[in-house]
Coordinates of C-alpha atoms in Angstrom, one line a residue:
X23 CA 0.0 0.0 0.0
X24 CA 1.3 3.4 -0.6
X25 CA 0.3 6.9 1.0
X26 CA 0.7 10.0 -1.0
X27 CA 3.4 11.5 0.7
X28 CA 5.9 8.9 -0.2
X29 CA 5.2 9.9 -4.0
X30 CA 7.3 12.8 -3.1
X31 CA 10.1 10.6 -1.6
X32 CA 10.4 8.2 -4.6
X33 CA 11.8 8.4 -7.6
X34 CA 9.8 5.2 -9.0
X35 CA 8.1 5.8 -11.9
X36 CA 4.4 4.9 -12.3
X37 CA 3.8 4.5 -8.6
X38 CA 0.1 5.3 -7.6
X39 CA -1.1 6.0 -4.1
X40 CA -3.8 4.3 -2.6
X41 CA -6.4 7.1 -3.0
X42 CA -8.3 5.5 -6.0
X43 CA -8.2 2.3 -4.4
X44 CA -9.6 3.9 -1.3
X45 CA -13.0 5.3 -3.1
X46 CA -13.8 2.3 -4.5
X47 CA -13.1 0.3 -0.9
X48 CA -15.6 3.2 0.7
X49 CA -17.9 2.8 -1.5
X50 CA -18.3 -1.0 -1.6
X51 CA -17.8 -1.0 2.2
X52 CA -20.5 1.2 2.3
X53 CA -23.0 -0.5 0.4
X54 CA -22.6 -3.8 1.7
X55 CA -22.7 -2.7 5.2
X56 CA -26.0 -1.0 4.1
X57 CA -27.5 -3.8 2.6
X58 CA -26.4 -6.0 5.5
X59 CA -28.0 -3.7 8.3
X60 CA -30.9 -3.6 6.1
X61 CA -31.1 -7.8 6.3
X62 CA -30.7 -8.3 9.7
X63 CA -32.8 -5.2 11.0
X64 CA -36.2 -5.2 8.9
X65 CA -37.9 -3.7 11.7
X66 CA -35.7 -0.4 12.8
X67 CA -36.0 3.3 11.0
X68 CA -33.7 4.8 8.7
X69 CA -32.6 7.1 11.1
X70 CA -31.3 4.4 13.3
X71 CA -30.0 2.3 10.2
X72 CA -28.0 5.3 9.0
X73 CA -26.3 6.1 12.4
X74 CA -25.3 2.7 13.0
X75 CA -24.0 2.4 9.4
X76 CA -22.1 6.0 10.0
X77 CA -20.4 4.2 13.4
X78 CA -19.9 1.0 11.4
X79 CA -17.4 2.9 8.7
X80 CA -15.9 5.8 10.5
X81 CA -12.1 6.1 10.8
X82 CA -11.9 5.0 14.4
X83 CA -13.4 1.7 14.0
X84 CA -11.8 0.9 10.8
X85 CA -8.5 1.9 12.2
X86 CA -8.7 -0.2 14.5
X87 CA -9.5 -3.1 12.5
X88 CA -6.1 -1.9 10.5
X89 CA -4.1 -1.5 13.7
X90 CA -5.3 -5.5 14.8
X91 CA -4.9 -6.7 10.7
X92 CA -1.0 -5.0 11.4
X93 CA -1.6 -2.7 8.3
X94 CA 0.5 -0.1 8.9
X95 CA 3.6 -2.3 8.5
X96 CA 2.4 -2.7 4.7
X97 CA 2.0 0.6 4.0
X98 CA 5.0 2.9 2.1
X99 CA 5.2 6.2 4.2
X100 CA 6.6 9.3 3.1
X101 CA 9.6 10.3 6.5
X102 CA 7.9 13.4 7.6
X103 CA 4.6 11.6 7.7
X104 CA 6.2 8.4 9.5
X105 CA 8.1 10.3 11.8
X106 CA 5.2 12.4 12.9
X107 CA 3.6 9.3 13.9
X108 CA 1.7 8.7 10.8
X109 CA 1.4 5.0 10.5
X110 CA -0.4 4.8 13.8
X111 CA -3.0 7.4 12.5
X112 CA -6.9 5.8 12.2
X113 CA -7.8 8.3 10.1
X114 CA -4.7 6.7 8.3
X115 CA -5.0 2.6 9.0
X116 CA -8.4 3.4 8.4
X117 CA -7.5 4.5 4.8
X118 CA -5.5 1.5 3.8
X119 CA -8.4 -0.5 5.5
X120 CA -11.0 0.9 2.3
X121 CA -7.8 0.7 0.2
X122 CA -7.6 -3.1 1.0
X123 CA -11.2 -3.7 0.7
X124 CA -11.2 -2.0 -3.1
X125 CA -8.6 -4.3 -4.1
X126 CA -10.1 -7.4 -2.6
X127 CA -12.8 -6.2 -4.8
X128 CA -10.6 -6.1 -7.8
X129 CA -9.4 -9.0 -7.4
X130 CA -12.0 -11.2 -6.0
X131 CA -14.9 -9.8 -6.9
X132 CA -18.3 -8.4 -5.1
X133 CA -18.9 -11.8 -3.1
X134 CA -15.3 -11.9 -1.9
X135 CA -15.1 -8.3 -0.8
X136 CA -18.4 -8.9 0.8
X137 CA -17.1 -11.8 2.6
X138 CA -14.0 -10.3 3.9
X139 CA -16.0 -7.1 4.9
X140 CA -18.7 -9.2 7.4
X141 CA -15.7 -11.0 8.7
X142 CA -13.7 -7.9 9.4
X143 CA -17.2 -6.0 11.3
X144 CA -18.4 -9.5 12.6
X145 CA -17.6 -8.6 16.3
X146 CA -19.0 -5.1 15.8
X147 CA -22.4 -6.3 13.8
X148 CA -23.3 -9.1 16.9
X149 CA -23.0 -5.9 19.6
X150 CA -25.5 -4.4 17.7
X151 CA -28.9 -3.7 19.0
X152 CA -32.1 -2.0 17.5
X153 CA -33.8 0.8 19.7
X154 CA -32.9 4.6 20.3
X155 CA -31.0 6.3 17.4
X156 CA -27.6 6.6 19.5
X157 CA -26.7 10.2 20.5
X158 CA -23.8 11.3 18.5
X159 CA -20.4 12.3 20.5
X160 CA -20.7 15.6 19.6
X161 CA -24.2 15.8 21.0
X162 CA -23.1 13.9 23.9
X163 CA -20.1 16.4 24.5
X164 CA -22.4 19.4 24.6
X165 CA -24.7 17.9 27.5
X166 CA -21.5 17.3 29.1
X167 CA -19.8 20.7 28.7
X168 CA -23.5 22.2 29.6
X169 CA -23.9 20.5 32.9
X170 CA -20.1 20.9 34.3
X171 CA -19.0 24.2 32.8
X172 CA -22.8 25.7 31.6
X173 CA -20.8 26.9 28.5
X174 CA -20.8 24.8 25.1
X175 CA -18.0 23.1 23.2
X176 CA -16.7 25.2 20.3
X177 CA -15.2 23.1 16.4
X178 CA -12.2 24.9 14.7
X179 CA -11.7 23.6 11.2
X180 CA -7.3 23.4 11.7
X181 CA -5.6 21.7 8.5
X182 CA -7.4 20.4 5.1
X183 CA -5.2 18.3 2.5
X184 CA -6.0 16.1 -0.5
X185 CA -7.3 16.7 -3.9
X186 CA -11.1 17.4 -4.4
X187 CA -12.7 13.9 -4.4
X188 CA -10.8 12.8 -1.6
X189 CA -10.7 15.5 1.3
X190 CA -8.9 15.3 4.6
X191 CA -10.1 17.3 7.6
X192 CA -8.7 18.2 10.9
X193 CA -11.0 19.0 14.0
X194 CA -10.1 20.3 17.2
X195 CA -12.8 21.0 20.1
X196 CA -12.3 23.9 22.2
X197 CA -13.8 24.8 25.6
X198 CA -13.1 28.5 27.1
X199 CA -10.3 28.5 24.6
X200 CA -8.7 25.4 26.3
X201 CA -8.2 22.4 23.6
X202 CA -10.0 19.2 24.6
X203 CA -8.8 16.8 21.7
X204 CA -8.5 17.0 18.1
X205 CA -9.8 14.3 15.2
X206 CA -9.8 13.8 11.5
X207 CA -12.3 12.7 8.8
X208 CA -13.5 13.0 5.0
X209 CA -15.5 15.8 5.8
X210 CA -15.7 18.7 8.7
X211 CA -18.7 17.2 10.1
X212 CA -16.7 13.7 10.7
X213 CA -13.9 15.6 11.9
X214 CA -15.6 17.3 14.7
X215 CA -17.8 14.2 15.5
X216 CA -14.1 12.2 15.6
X217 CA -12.8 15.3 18.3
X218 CA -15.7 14.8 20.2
X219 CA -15.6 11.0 20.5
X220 CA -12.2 11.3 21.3
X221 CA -12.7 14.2 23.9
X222 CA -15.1 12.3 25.9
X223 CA -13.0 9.3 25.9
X224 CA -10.7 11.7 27.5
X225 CA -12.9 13.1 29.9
X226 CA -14.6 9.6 30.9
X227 CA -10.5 7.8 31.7
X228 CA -9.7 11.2 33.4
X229 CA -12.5 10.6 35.8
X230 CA -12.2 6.8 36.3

């Protein structure tokens, strides 16, 4: 697998980063996980199904599938990027995850990538449960912030990269001008929902 920035390290010519690979990989991971919630849940709302599918494909939980799978020791890194901790990023693993998953597709076709998608989210598909829509973390933050501080949680857009198609965004969360934690995502909204999640996993081990 190769990230962008080690296009500008190499002298190889015809290399190709993983970004193509990566939109298709989204896109079948998406629509299988849709037509799979759809399946098992007959009886649930769409607002429920689209939340649950949202948690299902975000950075953080493929990331960690691409942390356990020991992606980030296939991956071809540009020094900066490495050295700045890159290969441990979800927002990265999470990446070559989709990038993986598009060239199962290539390679195997729609029933392996299908396969190899349920078998990846199994563990995350049996914990699921149909009721409420689950509040999302940036929802959850506010309530938080509201109830301790009686002041609300404000998003600051920090760093974008990537061409057009493909956006990268960096989040942080502020409270009284005080940082709480930062995330990334393929849009702002992700990116702020990924700072929240991560602020309140803050907030909840600094109170344990």
């Amino acid at each position: 697998m190769i990230h962008r920035s080690y296009l500008n390290e190499s002298t190889e010519p015809g290399l190709e980063s993983n970004e193509r690979l990566e939109f298709l990989g989204d896109a079948v991971l998406g629509a299988v996980v849709a037509q799979q919630l759809y399946a098992d849940f007959p009886g649930v709302g769409e607002g429920w199904l689209t939340v649950v599918r949202s948690r299902l494909v975000r950075n953080s939980t493929l990331g960690q599938i691409g942390q356990q799978l020991g992606l980030s020791e296939c991956l071809l890194m540009g020094a900066g990027v490495a050295n700045e901790g890159g290969r441990e990023r979800f927002s990265v693993l999470g990446r070559v995850v989709e990038a993986t998953i598009g060239a199962i597709w290539l390679d195997g076709g729609e029933e392996e990538a299908r396969r190899a998608i349920l078998n990846l989210l199994d563990e995350h598909f049996k914990s699921l449960e149909p009721g409420e829509v689950p509040i999302d973390p940036k929802s959850r933050l506010q309530h938080v912030i509201q109830a301790q501080r009686g002041t609300e949680p404000r998003y600051v857009i920090t760093h974008e990269s990537g061409p057009p198609h493909d956006r990268s965004f960096r989040a942080v969360v502020e409270v009284e001008g005080a940082n709480l934690a930062e995330g990334e995502g393929r849009s702002k909204r992700a990116a702020e929902m990924e700072a929240a999640r991560i602020a309140l996993d803050l907030m909840m081990k600094e109170s344990a």
